[in-house]
């Protein structure tokens, strides 16, 4: 039940370093006029960031491409994407993804 | 209240990831109080996994903070991307919104923002705070019950995060006006992140890929 001092300061320090990038653009842009080109660019950022995160999760492991025959995560993404397109339900998508992954892991051993 | 409701689909994702984070923090030798502080003050899944992993392997405090900072630099992009929808608020109010911004609440907010000029402050707080409390509960549950779950991967629980992002991207794409360009941007981002990872850019890979892909989006728009 104790809190070690070094752990405490690591938590505080990393929290501050996480807080700054989270908050700074939001605070800054409420004061400053955002230039038009930046607005155009920002429109593509959400899809770009999320697609990049998915890409890393699905294709990579330790900076290596995962071979397609051993890539359960990639195969599980097929039913997941299909359900997402058809149902447009986030909850349904997550559930199908988890179940697909469970079955595939069982299968691929 | 609508913000609370809109958060519900992401809760399952949070629960399983938060649970996993709690289990890992426990096995890394963190106490229950330390785990609570991590989830409440740091409040960032990827950062908590790194902190636990590096603490377990006796990483230096500076190295841990440095790594976490770079992993979370992508929040600069998230924060910048939501900022146009909160320009009607003061910087202080924006600070509160930003402080609880996560990948998931960002995804939900951007999906709701499509076709809108601004987002409501109360809606965003509802979303953020629901996510925050749920994350804390999941972390504590993981730390507490974790000793009985030996292999969360067998249950496919680790797939909740990628599945949630897939859902969020699809929702983004179906609602966007210029779908074609967005689909191209998504594909470019995936290709770029693969190359960036292979070039061992580590946690910078996602940022580099996203910046390139979003920039390509602006150019594609011009050429059309």
mmCIF file of N, CA and C in Angstrom, chain B residues 1-123:
data_model
loop_
_atom_site.group_PDB
_atom_site.id
_atom_site.type_symbol
_atom_site.label_atom_id
_atom_site.label_comp_id
_atom_site.label_asym_id
_atom_site.label_seq_id
_atom_site.Cartn_x
_atom_site.Cartn_y
_atom_site.Cartn_z
ATOM 1 N N UNK B 1 -25.262 14.847 -20.766
ATOM 2 C CA UNK B 1 -25.614 13.422 -20.695
ATOM 3 C C UNK B 1 -25.351 12.694 -22.016
ATOM 4 N N UNK B 2 -25.573 13.393 -23.122
ATOM 5 C CA UNK B 2 -25.335 12.769 -24.421
ATOM 6 C C UNK B 2 -23.861 12.358 -24.545
ATOM 7 N N UNK B 3 -22.994 13.182 -23.955
ATOM 8 C CA UNK B 3 -21.569 12.860 -23.992
ATOM 9 C C UNK B 3 -21.282 11.552 -23.267
ATOM 10 N N UNK B 4 -21.971 11.360 -22.141
ATOM 11 C CA UNK B 4 -21.813 10.115 -21.382
ATOM 12 C C UNK B 4 -22.263 8.939 -22.252
ATOM 13 N N UNK B 5 -23.427 9.108 -22.904
ATOM 14 C CA UNK B 5 -23.967 8.041 -23.755
ATOM 15 C C UNK B 5 -23.024 7.723 -24.914
ATOM 16 N N UNK B 6 -22.490 8.780 -25.539
ATOM 17 C CA UNK B 6 -21.631 8.569 -26.700
ATOM 18 C C UNK B 6 -20.330 7.876 -26.321
ATOM 19 N N UNK B 7 -20.027 7.885 -25.045
ATOM 20 C CA UNK B 7 -18.788 7.258 -24.586
ATOM 21 C C UNK B 7 -18.966 5.750 -24.429
ATOM 22 N N UNK B 8 -20.213 5.307 -24.248
ATOM 23 C CA UNK B 8 -20.482 3.910 -23.899
ATOM 24 C C UNK B 8 -19.839 2.881 -24.856
ATOM 25 N N UNK B 9 -19.945 3.091 -26.188
ATOM 26 C CA UNK B 9 -19.335 2.078 -27.075
ATOM 27 C C UNK B 9 -17.842 1.895 -26.846
ATOM 28 N N UNK B 10 -17.160 2.917 -26.356
ATOM 29 C CA UNK B 10 -15.712 2.785 -26.167
ATOM 30 C C UNK B 10 -15.381 2.147 -24.820
ATOM 31 N N UNK B 11 -16.400 2.027 -23.954
ATOM 32 C CA UNK B 11 -16.104 1.565 -22.594
ATOM 33 C C UNK B 11 -15.507 0.159 -22.579
ATOM 34 N N UNK B 12 -16.030 -0.706 -23.442
ATOM 35 C CA UNK B 12 -15.533 -2.076 -23.467
ATOM 36 C C UNK B 12 -14.048 -2.101 -23.818
ATOM 37 N N UNK B 13 -13.699 -1.278 -24.804
ATOM 38 C CA UNK B 13 -12.300 -1.173 -25.186
ATOM 39 C C UNK B 13 -11.453 -0.706 -24.015
ATOM 40 N N UNK B 14 -11.917 0.349 -23.353
ATOM 41 C CA UNK B 14 -11.213 0.867 -22.190
ATOM 42 C C UNK B 14 -11.087 -0.183 -21.110
ATOM 43 N N UNK B 15 -12.217 -0.876 -20.857
ATOM 44 C CA UNK B 15 -12.220 -1.847 -19.768
ATOM 45 C C UNK B 15 -11.143 -2.891 -19.979
ATOM 46 N N UNK B 16 -11.090 -3.452 -21.203
ATOM 47 C CA UNK B 16 -10.136 -4.535 -21.391
ATOM 48 C C UNK B 16 -8.695 -4.020 -21.406
ATOM 49 N N UNK B 17 -8.472 -2.864 -22.008
ATOM 50 C CA UNK B 17 -7.101 -2.341 -22.025
ATOM 51 C C UNK B 17 -6.691 -1.892 -20.623
ATOM 52 N N UNK B 18 -7.618 -1.209 -19.943
ATOM 53 C CA UNK B 18 -7.344 -0.753 -18.584
ATOM 54 C C UNK B 18 -7.076 -1.926 -17.663
ATOM 55 N N UNK B 19 -7.859 -2.981 -17.874
ATOM 56 C CA UNK B 19 -7.685 -4.201 -17.089
ATOM 57 C C UNK B 19 -6.289 -4.769 -17.323
ATOM 58 N N UNK B 20 -5.924 -4.849 -18.604
ATOM 59 C CA UNK B 20 -4.594 -5.361 -18.950
ATOM 60 C C UNK B 20 -3.506 -4.486 -18.328
ATOM 61 N N UNK B 21 -3.702 -3.159 -18.391
ATOM 62 C CA UNK B 21 -2.711 -2.245 -17.815
ATOM 63 C C UNK B 21 -2.572 -2.506 -16.314
ATOM 64 N N UNK B 22 -3.705 -2.683 -15.644
ATOM 65 C CA UNK B 22 -3.680 -2.956 -14.205
ATOM 66 C C UNK B 22 -2.924 -4.230 -13.887
ATOM 67 N N UNK B 23 -3.198 -5.283 -14.682
ATOM 68 C CA UNK B 23 -2.509 -6.565 -14.476
ATOM 69 C C UNK B 23 -1.002 -6.371 -14.626
ATOM 70 N N UNK B 24 -0.603 -5.670 -15.688
ATOM 71 C CA UNK B 24 0.825 -5.504 -15.970
ATOM 72 C C UNK B 24 1.499 -4.640 -14.902
ATOM 73 N N UNK B 25 0.793 -3.595 -14.446
ATOM 74 C CA UNK B 25 1.378 -2.746 -13.401
ATOM 75 C C UNK B 25 1.589 -3.534 -12.110
ATOM 76 N N UNK B 26 0.635 -4.399 -11.823
ATOM 77 C CA UNK B 26 0.750 -5.242 -10.636
ATOM 78 C C UNK B 26 1.956 -6.166 -10.747
ATOM 79 N N UNK B 27 2.061 -6.847 -11.914
ATOM 80 C CA UNK B 27 3.165 -7.794 -12.083
ATOM 81 C C UNK B 27 4.503 -7.074 -12.158
ATOM 82 N N UNK B 28 4.479 -5.766 -12.499
ATOM 83 C CA UNK B 28 5.728 -5.000 -12.534
ATOM 84 C C UNK B 28 6.148 -4.589 -11.125
ATOM 85 N N UNK B 29 5.343 -4.965 -10.146
ATOM 86 C CA UNK B 29 5.717 -4.691 -8.768
ATOM 87 C C UNK B 29 5.214 -3.374 -8.216
ATOM 88 N N UNK B 30 4.253 -2.769 -8.918
ATOM 89 C CA UNK B 30 3.685 -1.524 -8.396
ATOM 90 C C UNK B 30 2.624 -1.845 -7.343
ATOM 91 N N UNK B 31 2.525 -0.990 -6.345
ATOM 92 C CA UNK B 31 1.499 -1.207 -5.324
ATOM 93 C C UNK B 31 0.153 -0.720 -5.850
ATOM 94 N N UNK B 32 -0.908 -1.065 -5.119
ATOM 95 C CA UNK B 32 -2.256 -0.669 -5.536
ATOM 96 C C UNK B 32 -2.385 0.857 -5.604
ATOM 97 N N UNK B 33 -1.783 1.540 -4.632
ATOM 98 C CA UNK B 33 -1.862 3.004 -4.602
ATOM 99 C C UNK B 33 -1.081 3.591 -5.779
ATOM 100 N N UNK B 34 0.079 3.010 -6.067
ATOM 101 C CA UNK B 34 0.879 3.494 -7.198
ATOM 102 C C UNK B 34 0.125 3.295 -8.513
ATOM 103 N N UNK B 35 -0.551 2.145 -8.629
ATOM 104 C CA UNK B 35 -1.363 1.888 -9.819
ATOM 105 C C UNK B 35 -2.490 2.907 -9.931
ATOM 106 N N UNK B 36 -3.111 3.216 -8.798
ATOM 107 C CA UNK B 36 -4.185 4.213 -8.794
ATOM 108 C C UNK B 36 -3.652 5.572 -9.243
ATOM 109 N N UNK B 37 -2.497 5.969 -8.708
ATOM 110 C CA UNK B 37 -1.912 7.261 -9.075
ATOM 111 C C UNK B 37 -1.585 7.309 -10.569
ATOM 112 N N UNK B 38 -1.019 6.203 -11.071
ATOM 113 C CA UNK B 38 -0.677 6.137 -12.494
ATOM 114 C C UNK B 38 -1.908 6.399 -13.358
ATOM 115 N N UNK B 39 -3.004 5.697 -13.050
ATOM 116 C CA UNK B 39 -4.181 5.825 -13.908
ATOM 117 C C UNK B 39 -4.844 7.182 -13.727
ATOM 118 N N UNK B 40 -4.780 7.751 -12.516
ATOM 119 C CA UNK B 40 -5.459 9.024 -12.276
ATOM 120 C C UNK B 40 -4.650 10.223 -12.751
ATOM 121 N N UNK B 41 -3.331 10.188 -12.553
ATOM 122 C CA UNK B 41 -2.514 11.365 -12.879
ATOM 123 C C UNK B 41 -1.932 11.281 -14.278
ATOM 124 N N UNK B 42 -1.404 10.113 -14.638
ATOM 125 C CA UNK B 42 -0.807 10.002 -15.971
ATOM 126 C C UNK B 42 -1.919 9.809 -17.014
ATOM 127 N N UNK B 43 -2.853 8.896 -16.732
ATOM 128 C CA UNK B 43 -4.029 8.673 -17.574
ATOM 129 C C UNK B 43 -3.680 8.566 -19.053
ATOM 130 N N UNK B 44 -2.858 7.592 -19.383
ATOM 131 C CA UNK B 44 -2.543 7.356 -20.791
ATOM 132 C C UNK B 44 -2.108 5.899 -20.892
ATOM 133 N N UNK B 45 -2.906 5.092 -21.570
ATOM 134 C CA UNK B 45 -2.661 3.661 -21.628
ATOM 135 C C UNK B 45 -1.257 3.307 -22.051
ATOM 136 N N UNK B 46 -0.865 3.810 -23.233
ATOM 137 C CA UNK B 46 0.448 3.434 -23.750
ATOM 138 C C UNK B 46 1.545 3.859 -22.775
ATOM 139 N N UNK B 47 1.408 5.046 -22.191
ATOM 140 C CA UNK B 47 2.414 5.540 -21.257
ATOM 141 C C UNK B 47 2.472 4.668 -20.010
ATOM 142 N N UNK B 48 1.307 4.180 -19.564
ATOM 143 C CA UNK B 48 1.302 3.339 -18.368
ATOM 144 C C UNK B 48 1.959 1.992 -18.624
ATOM 145 N N UNK B 49 1.725 1.429 -19.829
ATOM 146 C CA UNK B 49 2.389 0.175 -20.174
ATOM 147 C C UNK B 49 3.909 0.380 -20.179
ATOM 148 N N UNK B 50 4.347 1.486 -20.752
ATOM 149 C CA UNK B 50 5.782 1.768 -20.811
ATOM 150 C C UNK B 50 6.342 1.952 -19.412
ATOM 151 N N UNK B 51 5.643 2.754 -18.596
ATOM 152 C CA UNK B 51 6.119 3.009 -17.234
ATOM 153 C C UNK B 51 6.264 1.692 -16.473
ATOM 154 N N UNK B 52 5.241 0.835 -16.568
ATOM 155 C CA UNK B 52 5.292 -0.438 -15.846
ATOM 156 C C UNK B 52 6.452 -1.290 -16.348
ATOM 157 N N UNK B 53 6.552 -1.394 -17.673
ATOM 158 C CA UNK B 53 7.599 -2.220 -18.258
ATOM 159 C C UNK B 53 8.988 -1.736 -17.875
ATOM 160 N N UNK B 54 9.196 -0.406 -17.952
ATOM 161 C CA UNK B 54 10.526 0.134 -17.679
ATOM 162 C C UNK B 54 10.853 0.115 -16.191
ATOM 163 N N UNK B 55 9.818 0.293 -15.357
ATOM 164 C CA UNK B 55 10.058 0.199 -13.911
ATOM 165 C C UNK B 55 10.458 -1.222 -13.540
ATOM 166 N N UNK B 56 9.794 -2.199 -14.188
ATOM 167 C CA UNK B 56 10.100 -3.592 -13.901
ATOM 168 C C UNK B 56 11.531 -3.924 -14.295
ATOM 169 N N UNK B 57 12.009 -3.307 -15.400
ATOM 170 C CA UNK B 57 13.373 -3.595 -15.833
ATOM 171 C C UNK B 57 14.352 -2.549 -15.291
ATOM 172 N N UNK B 58 13.930 -1.849 -14.245
ATOM 173 C CA UNK B 58 14.791 -0.863 -13.568
ATOM 174 C C UNK B 58 15.325 0.234 -14.483
ATOM 175 N N UNK B 59 14.471 0.720 -15.386
ATOM 176 C CA UNK B 59 14.876 1.835 -16.227
ATOM 177 C C UNK B 59 15.072 3.088 -15.390
ATOM 178 N N UNK B 60 15.937 3.994 -15.845
ATOM 179 C CA UNK B 60 16.155 5.218 -15.081
ATOM 180 C C UNK B 60 14.949 6.139 -15.231
ATOM 181 N N UNK B 61 14.731 6.966 -14.222
ATOM 182 C CA UNK B 61 13.569 7.870 -14.227
ATOM 183 C C UNK B 61 13.564 8.728 -15.479
ATOM 184 N N UNK B 62 14.736 9.240 -15.842
ATOM 185 C CA UNK B 62 14.829 10.139 -16.992
ATOM 186 C C UNK B 62 14.472 9.421 -18.288
ATOM 187 N N UNK B 63 14.976 8.179 -18.422
ATOM 188 C CA UNK B 63 14.692 7.408 -19.630
ATOM 189 C C UNK B 63 13.196 7.122 -19.747
ATOM 190 N N UNK B 64 12.567 6.805 -18.611
ATOM 191 C CA UNK B 64 11.130 6.513 -18.616
ATOM 192 C C UNK B 64 10.344 7.743 -19.077
ATOM 193 N N UNK B 65 10.661 8.895 -18.485
ATOM 194 C CA UNK B 65 9.928 10.117 -18.811
ATOM 195 C C UNK B 65 10.152 10.519 -20.267
ATOM 196 N N UNK B 66 11.371 10.374 -20.717
ATOM 197 C CA UNK B 66 11.733 10.714 -22.093
ATOM 198 C C UNK B 66 10.932 9.862 -23.085
ATOM 199 N N UNK B 67 10.907 8.550 -22.819
ATOM 200 C CA UNK B 67 10.176 7.636 -23.709
ATOM 201 C C UNK B 67 8.693 7.991 -23.738
ATOM 202 N N UNK B 68 8.125 8.212 -22.553
ATOM 203 C CA UNK B 68 6.698 8.524 -22.460
ATOM 204 C C UNK B 68 6.391 9.819 -23.209
ATOM 205 N N UNK B 69 7.283 10.800 -23.073
ATOM 206 C CA UNK B 69 7.068 12.071 -23.760
ATOM 207 C C UNK B 69 6.963 11.849 -25.275
ATOM 208 N N UNK B 70 7.866 11.058 -25.830
ATOM 209 C CA UNK B 70 7.845 10.865 -27.281
ATOM 210 C C UNK B 70 6.646 10.045 -27.745
ATOM 211 N N UNK B 71 6.287 9.060 -26.919
ATOM 212 C CA UNK B 71 5.114 8.262 -27.282
ATOM 213 C C UNK B 71 3.862 9.141 -27.307
ATOM 214 N N UNK B 72 3.800 10.083 -26.378
ATOM 215 C CA UNK B 72 2.591 10.898 -26.285
ATOM 216 C C UNK B 72 2.623 12.180 -27.100
ATOM 217 N N UNK B 73 3.716 12.379 -27.844
ATOM 218 C CA UNK B 73 3.785 13.563 -28.704
ATOM 219 C C UNK B 73 2.638 13.572 -29.719
ATOM 220 N N UNK B 74 2.123 12.385 -30.059
ATOM 221 C CA UNK B 74 1.025 12.347 -31.016
ATOM 222 C C UNK B 74 -0.188 13.113 -30.493
ATOM 223 N N UNK B 75 -0.263 13.305 -29.178
ATOM 224 C CA UNK B 75 -1.361 14.094 -28.621
ATOM 225 C C UNK B 75 -1.353 15.528 -29.148
ATOM 226 N N UNK B 76 -0.166 16.004 -29.549
ATOM 227 C CA UNK B 76 -0.093 17.334 -30.169
ATOM 228 C C UNK B 76 -1.025 17.377 -31.367
ATOM 229 N N UNK B 77 -0.981 16.297 -32.175
ATOM 230 C CA UNK B 77 -1.820 16.243 -33.372
ATOM 231 C C UNK B 77 -3.291 16.148 -33.003
ATOM 232 N N UNK B 78 -3.596 15.298 -32.013
ATOM 233 C CA UNK B 78 -4.994 15.130 -31.607
ATOM 234 C C UNK B 78 -5.550 16.447 -31.079
ATOM 235 N N UNK B 79 -4.779 17.069 -30.202
ATOM 236 C CA UNK B 79 -5.214 18.318 -29.587
ATOM 237 C C UNK B 79 -5.411 19.405 -30.647
ATOM 238 N N UNK B 80 -4.481 19.468 -31.588
ATOM 239 C CA UNK B 80 -4.596 20.471 -32.660
ATOM 240 C C UNK B 80 -5.819 20.197 -33.516
ATOM 241 N N UNK B 81 -6.097 18.907 -33.760
ATOM 242 C CA UNK B 81 -7.208 18.568 -34.646
ATOM 243 C C UNK B 81 -8.570 18.842 -34.005
ATOM 244 N N UNK B 82 -8.695 18.729 -32.687
ATOM 245 C CA UNK B 82 -9.991 19.068 -32.075
ATOM 246 C C UNK B 82 -10.131 20.562 -31.820
ATOM 247 N N UNK B 83 -8.995 21.270 -31.812
ATOM 248 C CA UNK B 83 -9.036 22.678 -31.404
ATOM 249 C C UNK B 83 -10.017 23.553 -32.209
ATOM 250 N N UNK B 84 -10.188 23.327 -33.543
ATOM 251 C CA UNK B 84 -11.136 24.204 -34.257
ATOM 252 C C UNK B 84 -12.553 24.134 -33.687
ATOM 253 N N UNK B 85 -12.906 23.027 -33.054
ATOM 254 C CA UNK B 85 -14.273 22.863 -32.555
ATOM 255 C C UNK B 85 -14.481 23.454 -31.169
ATOM 256 N N UNK B 86 -13.400 23.931 -30.555
ATOM 257 C CA UNK B 86 -13.535 24.493 -29.209
ATOM 258 C C UNK B 86 -12.999 25.921 -29.153
ATOM 259 N N UNK B 87 -12.995 26.590 -30.290
ATOM 260 C CA UNK B 87 -12.410 27.926 -30.310
ATOM 261 C C UNK B 87 -13.284 28.926 -29.582
ATOM 262 N N UNK B 88 -14.563 28.570 -29.357
ATOM 263 C CA UNK B 88 -15.451 29.492 -28.659
ATOM 264 C C UNK B 88 -15.178 29.511 -27.159
ATOM 265 N N UNK B 89 -14.314 28.626 -26.681
ATOM 266 C CA UNK B 89 -14.037 28.562 -25.245
ATOM 267 C C UNK B 89 -12.747 29.298 -24.902
ATOM 268 N N UNK B 90 -12.613 29.635 -23.605
ATOM 269 C CA UNK B 90 -11.390 30.303 -23.158
ATOM 270 C C UNK B 90 -10.250 29.285 -23.083
ATOM 271 N N UNK B 91 -8.995 29.766 -23.098
ATOM 272 C CA UNK B 91 -7.861 28.846 -22.998
ATOM 273 C C UNK B 91 -7.937 27.962 -21.748
ATOM 274 N N UNK B 92 -8.423 28.524 -20.643
ATOM 275 C CA UNK B 92 -8.497 27.740 -19.416
ATOM 276 C C UNK B 92 -9.473 26.576 -19.569
ATOM 277 N N UNK B 93 -10.627 26.866 -20.167
ATOM 278 C CA UNK B 93 -11.608 25.793 -20.384
ATOM 279 C C UNK B 93 -11.055 24.760 -21.364
ATOM 280 N N UNK B 94 -10.302 25.230 -22.336
ATOM 281 C CA UNK B 94 -9.685 24.307 -23.286
ATOM 282 C C UNK B 94 -8.644 23.427 -22.604
ATOM 283 N N UNK B 95 -8.014 23.987 -21.581
ATOM 284 C CA UNK B 95 -7.025 23.203 -20.855
ATOM 285 C C UNK B 95 -7.694 21.985 -20.208
ATOM 286 N N UNK B 96 -8.878 22.190 -19.641
ATOM 287 C CA UNK B 96 -9.580 21.072 -18.990
ATOM 288 C C UNK B 96 -9.982 20.020 -20.012
ATOM 289 N N UNK B 97 -10.418 20.482 -21.174
ATOM 290 C CA UNK B 97 -10.794 19.528 -22.216
ATOM 291 C C UNK B 97 -9.572 18.737 -22.656
ATOM 292 N N UNK B 98 -8.463 19.448 -22.864
ATOM 293 C CA UNK B 98 -7.253 18.801 -23.349
ATOM 294 C C UNK B 98 -6.658 17.833 -22.339
ATOM 295 N N UNK B 99 -6.790 18.156 -21.062
ATOM 296 C CA UNK B 99 -6.115 17.344 -20.050
ATOM 297 C C UNK B 99 -6.676 15.916 -20.005
ATOM 298 N N UNK B 100 -7.914 15.727 -20.434
ATOM 299 C CA UNK B 100 -8.492 14.373 -20.432
ATOM 300 C C UNK B 100 -8.646 13.813 -21.842
ATOM 301 N N UNK B 101 -7.993 14.447 -22.804
ATOM 302 C CA UNK B 101 -8.102 13.984 -24.185
ATOM 303 C C UNK B 101 -7.334 12.674 -24.363
ATOM 304 N N UNK B 102 -7.997 11.685 -24.947
ATOM 305 C CA UNK B 102 -7.320 10.419 -25.228
ATOM 306 C C UNK B 102 -7.557 10.046 -26.683
ATOM 307 N N UNK B 103 -6.872 8.993 -27.135
ATOM 308 C CA UNK B 103 -7.088 8.515 -28.503
ATOM 309 C C UNK B 103 -8.574 8.236 -28.729
ATOM 310 N N UNK B 104 -9.193 7.614 -27.737
ATOM 311 C CA UNK B 104 -10.587 7.189 -27.893
ATOM 312 C C UNK B 104 -11.545 8.369 -27.847
ATOM 313 N N UNK B 105 -11.388 9.239 -26.836
ATOM 314 C CA UNK B 105 -12.322 10.366 -26.754
ATOM 315 C C UNK B 105 -12.116 11.281 -27.961
ATOM 316 N N UNK B 106 -10.882 11.341 -28.439
ATOM 317 C CA UNK B 106 -10.604 12.090 -29.666
ATOM 318 C C UNK B 106 -11.377 11.497 -30.847
ATOM 319 N N UNK B 107 -11.305 10.175 -30.984
ATOM 320 C CA UNK B 107 -11.990 9.507 -32.088
ATOM 321 C C UNK B 107 -13.489 9.746 -32.047
ATOM 322 N N UNK B 108 -14.075 9.607 -30.854
ATOM 323 C CA UNK B 108 -15.514 9.812 -30.712
ATOM 324 C C UNK B 108 -15.862 11.269 -31.016
ATOM 325 N N UNK B 109 -15.058 12.198 -30.492
ATOM 326 C CA UNK B 109 -15.332 13.629 -30.694
ATOM 327 C C UNK B 109 -15.251 13.987 -32.175
ATOM 328 N N UNK B 110 -14.239 13.468 -32.874
ATOM 329 C CA UNK B 110 -14.080 13.831 -34.281
ATOM 330 C C UNK B 110 -15.207 13.246 -35.120
ATOM 331 N N UNK B 111 -15.709 12.080 -34.716
ATOM 332 C CA UNK B 111 -16.829 11.492 -35.449
ATOM 333 C C UNK B 111 -18.077 12.344 -35.256
ATOM 334 N N UNK B 112 -18.283 12.831 -34.049
ATOM 335 C CA UNK B 112 -19.431 13.692 -33.788
ATOM 336 C C UNK B 112 -19.273 15.057 -34.452
ATOM 337 N N UNK B 113 -18.028 15.502 -34.619
ATOM 338 C CA UNK B 113 -17.774 16.857 -35.122
ATOM 339 C C UNK B 113 -18.016 16.997 -36.621
ATOM 340 N N UNK B 114 -18.108 15.857 -37.320
ATOM 341 C CA UNK B 114 -18.249 15.927 -38.776
ATOM 342 C C UNK B 114 -19.502 16.715 -39.154
ATOM 343 N N UNK B 115 -19.302 17.714 -39.989
ATOM 344 C CA UNK B 115 -20.421 18.541 -40.423
ATOM 345 C C UNK B 115 -20.830 19.604 -39.422
ATOM 346 N N UNK B 116 -20.104 19.664 -38.298
ATOM 347 C CA UNK B 116 -20.435 20.681 -37.288
ATOM 348 C C UNK B 116 -19.366 21.768 -37.250
ATOM 349 N N UNK B 117 -19.761 22.936 -36.736
ATOM 350 C CA UNK B 117 -18.822 24.042 -36.591
ATOM 351 C C UNK B 117 -18.094 23.942 -35.248
ATOM 352 N N UNK B 118 -18.840 23.535 -34.237
ATOM 353 C CA UNK B 118 -18.274 23.486 -32.895
ATOM 354 C C UNK B 118 -18.866 22.327 -32.119
ATOM 355 N N UNK B 119 -18.172 21.964 -31.043
ATOM 356 C CA UNK B 119 -18.674 20.909 -30.156
ATOM 357 C C UNK B 119 -19.019 21.549 -28.818
ATOM 358 N N UNK B 120 -19.993 20.969 -28.122
ATOM 359 C CA UNK B 120 -20.377 21.546 -26.841
ATOM 360 C C UNK B 120 -19.383 21.151 -25.755
ATOM 361 N N UNK B 121 -19.101 22.111 -24.894
ATOM 362 C CA UNK B 121 -18.150 21.877 -23.810
ATOM 363 C C UNK B 121 -18.688 20.799 -22.879
ATOM 364 N N UNK B 122 -19.980 20.881 -22.567
ATOM 365 C CA UNK B 122 -20.578 19.917 -21.634
ATOM 366 C C UNK B 122 -20.555 18.513 -22.217
ATOM 367 N N UNK B 123 -20.852 18.406 -23.518
ATOM 368 C CA UNK B 123 -20.814 17.094 -24.163
ATOM 369 C C UNK B 123 -19.417 16.487 -24.027
#
